[in-house]
mmCIF file of C-alpha atoms in Angstrom:
data_model
loop_
_atom_site.group_PDB
_atom_site.id
_atom_site.type_symbol
_atom_site.label_atom_id
_atom_site.label_comp_id
_atom_site.label_asym_id
_atom_site.label_seq_id
_atom_site.Cartn_x
_atom_site.Cartn_y
_atom_site.Cartn_z
ATOM 1 C CA MET A 5 11.536 35.450 -72.319
ATOM 2 C CA ARG A 6 14.937 33.999 -71.570
ATOM 3 C CA ALA A 7 18.412 35.024 -72.662
ATOM 4 C CA ILE A 8 21.302 32.746 -73.550
ATOM 5 C CA VAL A 9 24.927 33.863 -73.713
ATOM 6 C CA ALA A 10 28.499 32.582 -73.377
ATOM 7 C CA ALA A 11 30.741 34.740 -71.175
ATOM 8 C CA CYS A 12 34.258 34.756 -69.784
ATOM 9 C CA LYS A 13 35.114 35.500 -66.124
ATOM 10 C CA ASP A 14 34.951 39.266 -66.747
ATOM 11 C CA TRP A 15 31.631 38.890 -68.633
ATOM 12 C CA GLY A 16 33.334 39.447 -71.980
ATOM 13 C CA ILE A 17 31.252 37.943 -74.781
ATOM 14 C CA GLY A 18 32.793 39.097 -78.043
ATOM 15 C CA LYS A 19 35.509 40.785 -80.051
ATOM 16 C CA ASP A 20 35.212 42.236 -83.536
ATOM 17 C CA GLY A 21 31.740 40.724 -83.989
ATOM 18 C CA ASP A 22 32.803 37.181 -83.092
ATOM 19 C CA LEU A 23 32.486 34.978 -80.017
ATOM 20 C CA LEU A 24 35.447 34.920 -77.648
ATOM 21 C CA VAL A 25 35.376 31.155 -77.216
ATOM 22 C CA HIS A 26 34.287 28.640 -79.840
ATOM 23 C CA ASN A 27 33.156 25.527 -78.027
ATOM 24 C CA ARG A 28 31.340 22.518 -79.434
ATOM 25 C CA GLU A 29 29.808 21.656 -76.032
ATOM 26 C CA ASP A 30 28.330 25.155 -75.757
ATOM 27 C CA MET A 31 27.006 25.049 -79.344
ATOM 28 C CA ARG A 32 25.243 21.720 -78.674
ATOM 29 C CA HIS A 33 23.756 23.224 -75.500
ATOM 30 C CA PHE A 34 22.561 26.294 -77.432
ATOM 31 C CA VAL A 35 20.989 24.185 -80.175
ATOM 32 C CA ARG A 36 19.292 21.862 -77.665
ATOM 33 C CA LEU A 37 17.714 24.756 -75.758
ATOM 34 C CA THR A 38 16.661 26.968 -78.675
ATOM 35 C CA THR A 39 15.521 24.471 -81.330
ATOM 36 C CA GLY A 40 11.775 24.631 -81.843
ATOM 37 C CA GLY A 41 11.549 28.021 -80.174
ATOM 38 C CA THR A 42 11.921 31.659 -81.124
ATOM 39 C CA VAL A 43 15.256 33.480 -81.222
ATOM 40 C CA VAL A 44 15.403 37.268 -80.984
ATOM 41 C CA MET A 45 18.577 39.000 -82.113
ATOM 42 C CA GLY A 46 20.074 42.106 -83.613
ATOM 43 C CA ARG A 47 20.919 42.359 -87.311
ATOM 44 C CA ALA A 48 24.678 42.085 -86.717
ATOM 45 C CA THR A 49 24.150 38.806 -84.865
ATOM 46 C CA LEU A 50 22.196 37.454 -87.833
ATOM 47 C CA ASP A 51 24.957 38.635 -90.175
ATOM 48 C CA SER A 52 27.525 36.728 -88.079
ATOM 49 C CA PHE A 53 25.880 33.384 -88.895
ATOM 50 C CA PRO A 54 27.190 31.400 -91.884
ATOM 51 C CA GLY A 55 25.887 33.132 -94.990
ATOM 52 C CA GLY A 56 23.890 35.510 -92.786
ATOM 53 C CA ARG A 57 21.124 32.904 -92.825
ATOM 54 C CA PRO A 58 18.590 32.492 -90.006
ATOM 55 C CA LEU A 59 18.884 29.577 -87.616
ATOM 56 C CA LYS A 60 17.100 26.421 -88.761
ATOM 57 C CA ASN A 61 14.140 24.991 -86.879
ATOM 58 C CA ARG A 62 13.509 28.233 -85.010
ATOM 59 C CA ARG A 63 11.405 31.314 -85.515
ATOM 60 C CA ASN A 64 13.942 34.110 -86.147
ATOM 61 C CA ILE A 65 13.141 37.694 -85.150
ATOM 62 C CA VAL A 66 15.670 40.406 -85.960
ATOM 63 C CA ILE A 67 15.627 43.861 -84.404
ATOM 64 C CA THR A 68 17.114 46.501 -86.679
ATOM 65 C CA ARG A 69 16.895 50.238 -87.215
ATOM 66 C CA GLN A 70 17.662 49.656 -90.899
ATOM 67 C CA ASP A 71 14.629 50.684 -92.976
ATOM 68 C CA GLY A 72 13.697 48.193 -95.659
ATOM 69 C CA PHE A 73 15.713 45.363 -94.101
ATOM 70 C CA ALA A 74 14.376 42.005 -95.237
ATOM 71 C CA ARG A 75 15.818 38.516 -95.264
ATOM 72 C CA GLU A 76 14.166 35.226 -96.101
ATOM 73 C CA GLY A 77 13.127 33.291 -93.010
ATOM 74 C CA VAL A 78 13.304 36.334 -90.731
ATOM 75 C CA GLU A 79 10.639 38.479 -89.090
ATOM 76 C CA VAL A 80 11.766 42.082 -88.689
ATOM 77 C CA ALA A 81 11.117 44.400 -85.755
ATOM 78 C CA HIS A 82 12.317 48.003 -85.737
ATOM 79 C CA SER A 83 12.155 48.417 -81.962
ATOM 80 C CA VAL A 84 12.101 46.475 -78.727
ATOM 81 C CA ALA A 85 8.372 47.206 -78.478
ATOM 82 C CA GLU A 86 7.770 45.667 -81.925
ATOM 83 C CA ALA A 87 9.801 42.587 -80.994
ATOM 84 C CA LEU A 88 7.827 42.202 -77.770
ATOM 85 C CA ASP A 89 4.595 42.453 -79.764
ATOM 86 C CA LEU A 90 5.809 39.705 -82.117
ATOM 87 C CA VAL A 91 6.450 37.293 -79.217
ATOM 88 C CA ALA A 92 3.453 38.343 -77.112
ATOM 89 C CA GLY A 93 1.472 35.135 -77.765
ATOM 90 C CA SER A 94 4.444 32.783 -77.395
ATOM 91 C CA ASP A 95 5.325 30.618 -74.426
ATOM 92 C CA PRO A 96 7.972 32.782 -72.687
ATOM 93 C CA GLY A 97 10.029 29.665 -71.953
ATOM 94 C CA THR A 98 10.573 29.125 -75.677
ATOM 95 C CA VAL A 99 11.593 32.692 -76.576
ATOM 96 C CA TRP A 100 15.365 33.207 -76.467
ATOM 97 C CA LEU A 101 17.255 36.467 -76.615
ATOM 98 C CA ILE A 102 20.566 35.618 -78.327
ATOM 99 C CA GLY A 103 22.400 38.934 -78.784
ATOM 100 C CA GLY A 104 24.236 41.073 -79.525
ATOM 101 C CA ALA A 105 25.273 43.298 -76.668
ATOM 102 C CA SER A 106 22.961 46.210 -77.489
ATOM 103 C CA ILE A 107 19.946 43.918 -77.786
ATOM 104 C CA TYR A 108 20.875 42.170 -74.529
ATOM 105 C CA ARG A 109 21.086 45.522 -72.718
ATOM 106 C CA GLN A 110 17.743 46.745 -74.101
ATOM 107 C CA MET A 111 15.810 43.529 -73.547
ATOM 108 C CA LEU A 112 17.319 42.064 -70.373
ATOM 109 C CA PRO A 113 14.628 43.790 -68.265
ATOM 110 C CA TYR A 114 12.053 41.594 -70.054
ATOM 111 C CA CYS A 115 13.895 38.327 -69.336
ATOM 112 C CA SER A 116 12.862 36.103 -66.448
ATOM 113 C CA GLU A 117 15.867 33.838 -66.832
ATOM 114 C CA VAL A 118 19.373 33.954 -68.315
ATOM 115 C CA VAL A 119 21.341 30.832 -69.201
ATOM 116 C CA VAL A 120 25.057 31.637 -69.184
ATOM 117 C CA THR A 121 27.846 29.411 -70.418
ATOM 118 C CA ARG A 122 30.713 30.515 -68.153
ATOM 119 C CA TYR A 123 34.355 30.101 -69.082
ATOM 120 C CA ASP A 124 37.066 30.268 -66.435
ATOM 121 C CA THR A 125 39.234 32.510 -68.600
ATOM 122 C CA VAL A 126 39.577 36.115 -69.685
ATOM 123 C CA ARG A 127 40.030 36.962 -73.357
ATOM 124 C CA ASP A 128 40.582 40.275 -75.103
ATOM 125 C CA ALA A 129 37.006 41.547 -75.571
ATOM 126 C CA ASP A 130 35.253 44.623 -76.886
ATOM 127 C CA THR A 131 31.752 43.445 -75.962
ATOM 128 C CA TYR A 132 30.426 42.562 -72.514
ATOM 129 C CA PHE A 133 27.288 41.135 -70.942
ATOM 130 C CA PRO A 134 25.941 42.744 -67.746
ATOM 131 C CA ASP A 135 27.497 41.204 -64.617
ATOM 132 C CA LEU A 136 24.592 39.178 -63.242
ATOM 133 C CA ASP A 137 26.582 38.170 -60.160
ATOM 134 C CA HIS A 138 26.316 41.785 -58.994
ATOM 135 C CA ASP A 139 22.857 42.551 -60.377
ATOM 136 C CA PRO A 140 20.369 42.650 -57.482
ATOM 137 C CA ALA A 141 17.549 41.671 -59.869
ATOM 138 C CA PHE A 142 19.034 38.196 -60.518
ATOM 139 C CA SER A 143 20.220 35.237 -58.475
ATOM 140 C CA VAL A 144 21.753 31.894 -59.398
ATOM 141 C CA ALA A 145 19.038 29.276 -59.792
ATOM 142 C CA GLY A 146 21.231 26.377 -60.878
ATOM 143 C CA THR A 147 24.650 25.305 -62.067
ATOM 144 C CA VAL A 148 25.615 22.365 -64.268
ATOM 145 C CA ARG A 149 29.285 21.573 -64.765
ATOM 146 C CA GLY A 150 30.145 20.563 -68.315
ATOM 147 C CA ASP A 151 33.387 19.100 -69.625
ATOM 148 C CA THR A 152 34.750 22.454 -70.836
ATOM 149 C CA CYS A 153 32.536 25.071 -69.189
ATOM 150 C CA VAL A 154 29.875 25.665 -66.581
ATOM 151 C CA PHE A 155 26.221 26.326 -67.429
ATOM 152 C CA VAL A 156 24.751 28.767 -64.922
ATOM 153 C CA THR A 157 21.070 29.685 -64.853
ATOM 154 C CA TYR A 158 20.195 33.051 -63.345
ATOM 155 C CA ARG A 159 16.585 33.764 -62.443
ATOM 156 C CA ARG A 160 15.019 37.162 -61.970
ATOM 157 C CA LYS A 161 14.057 37.695 -58.330
ATOM 158 C CA GLU A 162 10.405 38.329 -57.761
ATOM 159 C CA GLU A 163 9.607 41.916 -57.031
ATOM 160 C CA ARG A 164 8.343 42.442 -53.524
#
């Protein structure tokens, strides 16, 4: 499984349930990478999409503690273990963890790679992604400079 996130210099990713930076280049990057794959998210992330609708051309899995939660076009998991069971037969390179912060924290240990859109700015945030630059489990595997941001791929170091 891989994660994808957009973060400012201080690893801020959101405020009041919204992204800190709205960027067309980042959205195109996100769509290009995740289309045709599976996206795993929390219920609040799903609710933040227009109309609360699942993302088109992707398998959408939502993790929620809410009993009886159902939404058309969405598979529901009530725990990380259930979500992992749902993606067990999938190609891990096509399964994307897309947020929010609680889901990132719980599922990051299961990710082999994290694709981060980095912005050279700090915005007022109430939600943060773990600082991968200081996480001994990850190292930078590649960097691509865009017009408005930098796309950094972090790869989990192999355990020795």
